[in-house]
PDB file of C-alpha atoms in Angstrom:
ATOM      1  CA  PRO A   1      12.988   5.597  -0.867  1.00 40.00           C
ATOM      2  CA  ALA A   2      11.615   8.848   0.520  1.00 39.00           C
ATOM      3  CA  PRO A   3      13.344  10.188   3.629  1.00 38.00           C
ATOM      4  CA  ALA A   4      10.262   9.462   5.761  1.00 38.00           C
ATOM      5  CA  ALA A   5      10.281   5.748   4.865  1.00 37.00           C
ATOM      6  CA  PRO A   6      12.874   4.641   7.461  1.00 36.00           C
ATOM      7  CA  SER A   7      10.947   6.208  10.320  1.00 34.00           C
ATOM      8  CA  LEU A   8       7.707   4.681   9.038  1.00 37.00           C
ATOM      9  CA  ILE A   9       9.330   1.279   8.771  1.00 37.00           C
ATOM     10  CA  SER A  10      10.802   1.567  12.258  1.00 32.00           C
ATOM     11  CA  ALA A  11       7.457   2.656  13.681  1.00 31.00           C
ATOM     12  CA  ALA A  12       5.623  -0.180  11.974  1.00 33.00           C
ATOM     13  CA  LEU A  13       8.114  -2.795  13.056  1.00 36.00           C
ATOM     14  CA  SER A  14       8.007  -1.602  16.631  1.00 33.00           C
ATOM     15  CA  LEU A  15       4.328  -2.540  16.649  1.00 37.00           C
ATOM     16  CA  ASP A  16       5.373  -6.201  16.620  1.00 40.00           C
ATOM     17  CA  SER A  17       5.899  -6.445  20.355  1.00 40.00           C
ATOM     18  CA  SER A  18       2.603  -4.831  21.290  1.00 42.00           C
ATOM     19  CA  THR A  19       0.272  -6.225  18.614  1.00 42.00           C
ATOM     20  CA  SER A  20       1.906  -9.381  17.190  1.00 41.00           C
ATOM     21  CA  ARG A  21       0.398  -8.359  13.845  1.00 41.00           C
ATOM     22  CA  LEU A  22       3.791  -8.139  12.199  1.00 41.00           C
ATOM     23  CA  SER A  23       5.086 -11.454  13.440  1.00 38.00           C
ATOM     24  CA  LEU A  24       6.818 -13.548  10.827  1.00 38.00           C
ATOM     25  CA  CYS A  25       4.823 -16.470   9.572  1.00 39.00           C
ATOM     26  CA  PRO A  26       5.531 -19.088   6.899  1.00 38.00           C
ATOM     27  CA  HIS A  27       3.777 -17.714   3.810  1.00 38.00           C
ATOM     28  CA  SER A  28       4.741 -18.961   0.377  1.00 41.00           C
ATOM     29  CA  MET A  29       6.157 -16.485  -2.103  1.00 40.00           C
ATOM     30  CA  ALA A  30       2.810 -16.561  -3.943  1.00 50.00           C
ATOM     31  CA  SER A  31       0.940 -15.284  -0.896  1.00 70.00           C
ATOM     32  CA  ASN A  32       3.302 -12.839   0.764  1.00 90.00           C
ATOM     33  CA  HIS A  33       1.985 -11.114   3.850  1.00 96.00           C
ATOM     34  CA  THR A  34       2.048  -7.404   2.966  1.00 97.00           C
ATOM     35  CA  ILE A  35       2.068  -4.354   5.192  1.00 98.00           C
ATOM     36  CA  LEU A  36       1.002  -1.087   3.596  1.00 98.00           C
ATOM     37  CA  LEU A  37       2.484   2.003   5.270  1.00 98.00           C
ATOM     38  CA  ILE A  38       0.861   5.291   4.375  1.00 97.00           C
ATOM     39  CA  GLN A  39       1.303   8.894   5.436  1.00 97.00           C
ATOM     40  CA  TYR A  40      -1.413  11.081   3.942  1.00 96.00           C
ATOM     41  CA  THR A  41       0.027  14.512   4.825  1.00 95.00           C
ATOM     42  CA  GLU A  42       3.133  16.093   6.338  1.00 96.00           C
ATOM     43  CA  ASN A  43       1.501  15.654   9.752  1.00 96.00           C
ATOM     44  CA  PRO A  44       3.111  12.590  11.416  1.00 95.00           C
ATOM     45  CA  ASN A  45      -0.290  11.812  12.963  1.00 96.00           C
ATOM     46  CA  SER A  46      -1.589  10.964   9.472  1.00 96.00           C
ATOM     47  CA  ARG A  47       0.604   7.844   9.425  1.00 97.00           C
ATOM     48  CA  THR A  48      -1.122   4.501   9.496  1.00 97.00           C
ATOM     49  CA  TYR A  49      -0.666   0.980   8.296  1.00 97.00           C
ATOM     50  CA  MET A  50      -2.808  -1.828   6.955  1.00 97.00           C
ATOM     51  CA  ASP A  51      -1.857  -5.438   6.595  1.00 95.00           C
ATOM     52  CA  TYR A  52      -2.962  -7.961   4.005  1.00 97.00           C
ATOM     53  CA  GLU A  53      -2.562 -11.700   3.647  1.00 96.00           C
ATOM     54  CA  THR A  54      -1.225 -11.359   0.085  1.00 95.00           C
ATOM     55  CA  LEU A  55       0.561  -8.850  -2.104  1.00 95.00           C
ATOM     56  CA  VAL A  56      -2.436  -8.828  -4.477  1.00 95.00           C
ATOM     57  CA  GLN A  57      -4.706  -7.826  -1.605  1.00 96.00           C
ATOM     58  CA  GLY A  58      -2.233  -5.080  -0.689  1.00 96.00           C
ATOM     59  CA  ILE A  59      -2.282  -3.717  -4.238  1.00 96.00           C
ATOM     60  CA  ASP A  60      -6.093  -3.880  -4.181  1.00 95.00           C
ATOM     61  CA  GLY A  61      -5.876  -1.973  -0.898  1.00 96.00           C
ATOM     62  CA  VAL A  62      -3.960   0.877  -2.563  1.00 97.00           C
ATOM     63  CA  CYS A  63      -6.617   1.094  -5.283  1.00 95.00           C
ATOM     64  CA  GLY A  64      -9.361   0.927  -2.655  1.00 94.00           C
ATOM     65  CA  ILE A  65      -7.865   3.813  -0.679  1.00 96.00           C
ATOM     66  CA  TYR A  66      -7.873   5.954  -3.814  1.00 95.00           C
ATOM     67  CA  GLU A  67     -11.431   4.910  -4.694  1.00 93.00           C
ATOM     68  CA  SER A  68     -12.578   5.797  -1.168  1.00 94.00           C
ATOM     69  CA  GLU A  69     -10.972   9.218  -1.543  1.00 94.00           C
ATOM     70  CA  LEU A  70     -12.762   9.721  -4.871  1.00 95.00           C
ATOM     71  CA  LYS A  71     -16.099   8.829  -3.256  1.00 93.00           C
ATOM     72  CA  ARG A  72     -15.410  11.173  -0.353  1.00 93.00           C
ATOM     73  CA  CYS A  73     -14.592  14.044  -2.725  1.00 93.00           C
ATOM     74  CA  ASN A  74     -17.545  13.307  -5.043  1.00 92.00           C
ATOM     75  CA  PRO A  75     -20.412  12.215  -2.766  1.00 91.00           C
ATOM     76  CA  GLY A  76     -23.147  12.882  -5.329  1.00 90.00           C
ATOM     77  CA  VAL A  77     -21.556  10.896  -8.156  1.00 90.00           C
ATOM     78  CA  ARG A  78     -22.742   7.292  -8.446  1.00 88.00           C
ATOM     79  CA  ASN A  79     -20.254   5.947 -10.990  1.00 90.00           C
ATOM     80  CA  ILE A  80     -16.752   7.302 -10.693  1.00 88.00           C
ATOM     81  CA  THR A  81     -14.180   6.338 -13.269  1.00 89.00           C
ATOM     82  CA  TYR A  82     -10.460   6.994 -13.277  1.00 90.00           C
ATOM     83  CA  ASP A  83      -7.419   5.936 -15.208  1.00 89.00           C
ATOM     84  CA  VAL A  84      -4.040   4.805 -13.981  1.00 92.00           C
ATOM     85  CA  ALA A  85      -2.575   8.317 -14.452  1.00 94.00           C
ATOM     86  CA  ASP A  86      -5.104   9.658 -11.905  1.00 95.00           C
ATOM     87  CA  LEU A  87      -4.118   6.947  -9.441  1.00 95.00           C
ATOM     88  CA  TYR A  88      -0.422   7.721  -9.998  1.00 96.00           C
ATOM     89  CA  LYS A  89      -1.043  11.411  -9.239  1.00 97.00           C
ATOM     90  CA  TYR A  90      -2.783  10.436  -6.008  1.00 97.00           C
ATOM     91  CA  ILE A  91       0.099   8.165  -5.000  1.00 97.00           C
ATOM     92  CA  ASP A  92       2.636  10.875  -5.825  1.00 97.00           C
ATOM     93  CA  GLN A  93       0.846  13.485  -3.702  1.00 97.00           C
ATOM     94  CA  LEU A  94       0.914  11.253  -0.610  1.00 97.00           C
ATOM     95  CA  THR A  95       3.697  12.193   1.785  1.00 97.00           C
ATOM     96  CA  ASP A  96       4.737   8.546   1.939  1.00 97.00           C
ATOM     97  CA  LEU A  97       3.527   5.217   0.664  1.00 98.00           C
ATOM     98  CA  SER A  98       5.547   2.064   1.226  1.00 98.00           C
ATOM     99  CA  MET A  99       5.014  -1.662   1.422  1.00 97.00           C
ATOM    100  CA  LEU A 100       6.754  -4.321   3.421  1.00 97.00           C
ATOM    101  CA  ILE A 101       6.455  -7.687   1.676  1.00 97.00           C
ATOM    102  CA  TYR A 102       7.266 -10.885   3.503  1.00 96.00           C
ATOM    103  CA  ASN A 103       9.968 -13.057   1.965  1.00 94.00           C
ATOM    104  CA  ALA A 104       9.777 -16.638   3.247  1.00 91.00           C
ATOM    105  CA  GLN A 105      13.295 -17.459   2.055  1.00 91.00           C
ATOM    106  CA  THR A 106      14.874 -14.790   4.248  1.00 92.00           C
ATOM    107  CA  THR A 107      12.078 -14.721   6.872  1.00 93.00           C
ATOM    108  CA  SER A 108      12.105 -10.939   6.638  1.00 95.00           C
ATOM    109  CA  TYR A 109      10.143  -8.111   5.109  1.00 96.00           C
ATOM    110  CA  ILE A 110      11.381  -6.374   1.955  1.00 96.00           C
ATOM    111  CA  PRO A 111      10.618  -2.632   1.765  1.00 97.00           C
ATOM    112  CA  ARG A 112       9.192  -1.213  -1.473  1.00 97.00           C
ATOM    113  CA  GLY A 113       8.520   2.423  -2.361  1.00 97.00           C
ATOM    114  CA  LYS A 114       6.115   4.436  -4.477  1.00 97.00           C
ATOM    115  CA  ASP A 115       7.656   3.669  -7.876  1.00 97.00           C
ATOM    116  CA  TRP A 116       7.562  -0.070  -7.273  1.00 97.00           C
ATOM    117  CA  ILE A 117       3.990   0.153  -5.962  1.00 97.00           C
ATOM    118  CA  LYS A 118       2.901   2.129  -9.047  1.00 96.00           C
ATOM    119  CA  ALA A 119       4.395  -0.548 -11.328  1.00 96.00           C
ATOM    120  CA  GLN A 120       2.540  -3.260  -9.388  1.00 95.00           C
ATOM    121  CA  VAL A 121      -0.722  -1.290  -9.545  1.00 95.00           C
ATOM    122  CA  PHE A 122      -0.313  -0.909 -13.309  1.00 93.00           C
ATOM    123  CA  ASN A 123       0.288  -4.648 -13.801  1.00 92.00           C
ATOM    124  CA  HIS A 124      -2.602  -5.516 -11.482  1.00 90.00           C
ATOM    125  CA  LEU A 125      -5.080  -3.237 -13.305  1.00 89.00           C
ATOM    126  CA  LYS A 126      -3.827  -4.513 -16.665  1.00 88.00           C
ATOM    127  CA  ARG A 127      -4.520  -8.117 -15.591  1.00 88.00           C
ATOM    128  CA  GLN A 128      -7.981  -7.140 -14.349  1.00 86.00           C
ATOM    129  CA  ALA A 129      -8.809  -5.439 -17.667  1.00 85.00           C
ATOM    130  CA  ALA A 130      -7.720  -8.475 -19.712  1.00 82.00           C
TER     131      ALA A 130
END
């Protein structure tokens, strides 16, 4: 994991006491609660998180963030297309991107980094294209 990941994970987990959004709940392995941690730039103020009911929704969230960025950068273009290599470049240029995925067996969150996320994005897009 990137050096910034531990501080992001600590910051996200500290939100539990004030927001209860990260509280552990009994999800099955098929619908793991997923927390997406993202830092857009070197500026620590660019850190944020999003949470999703399932891992699939979290992976869709990563794609959606990239698609929103494409729309922002190309406001006059109606149909924007991209391939997985473009999405990988976007992920790689982010200062940090991590996921915490709930594991019901251990009642804890498992951290995952950029490489794992990119593999999941690839598999997700491949399933959608089939």
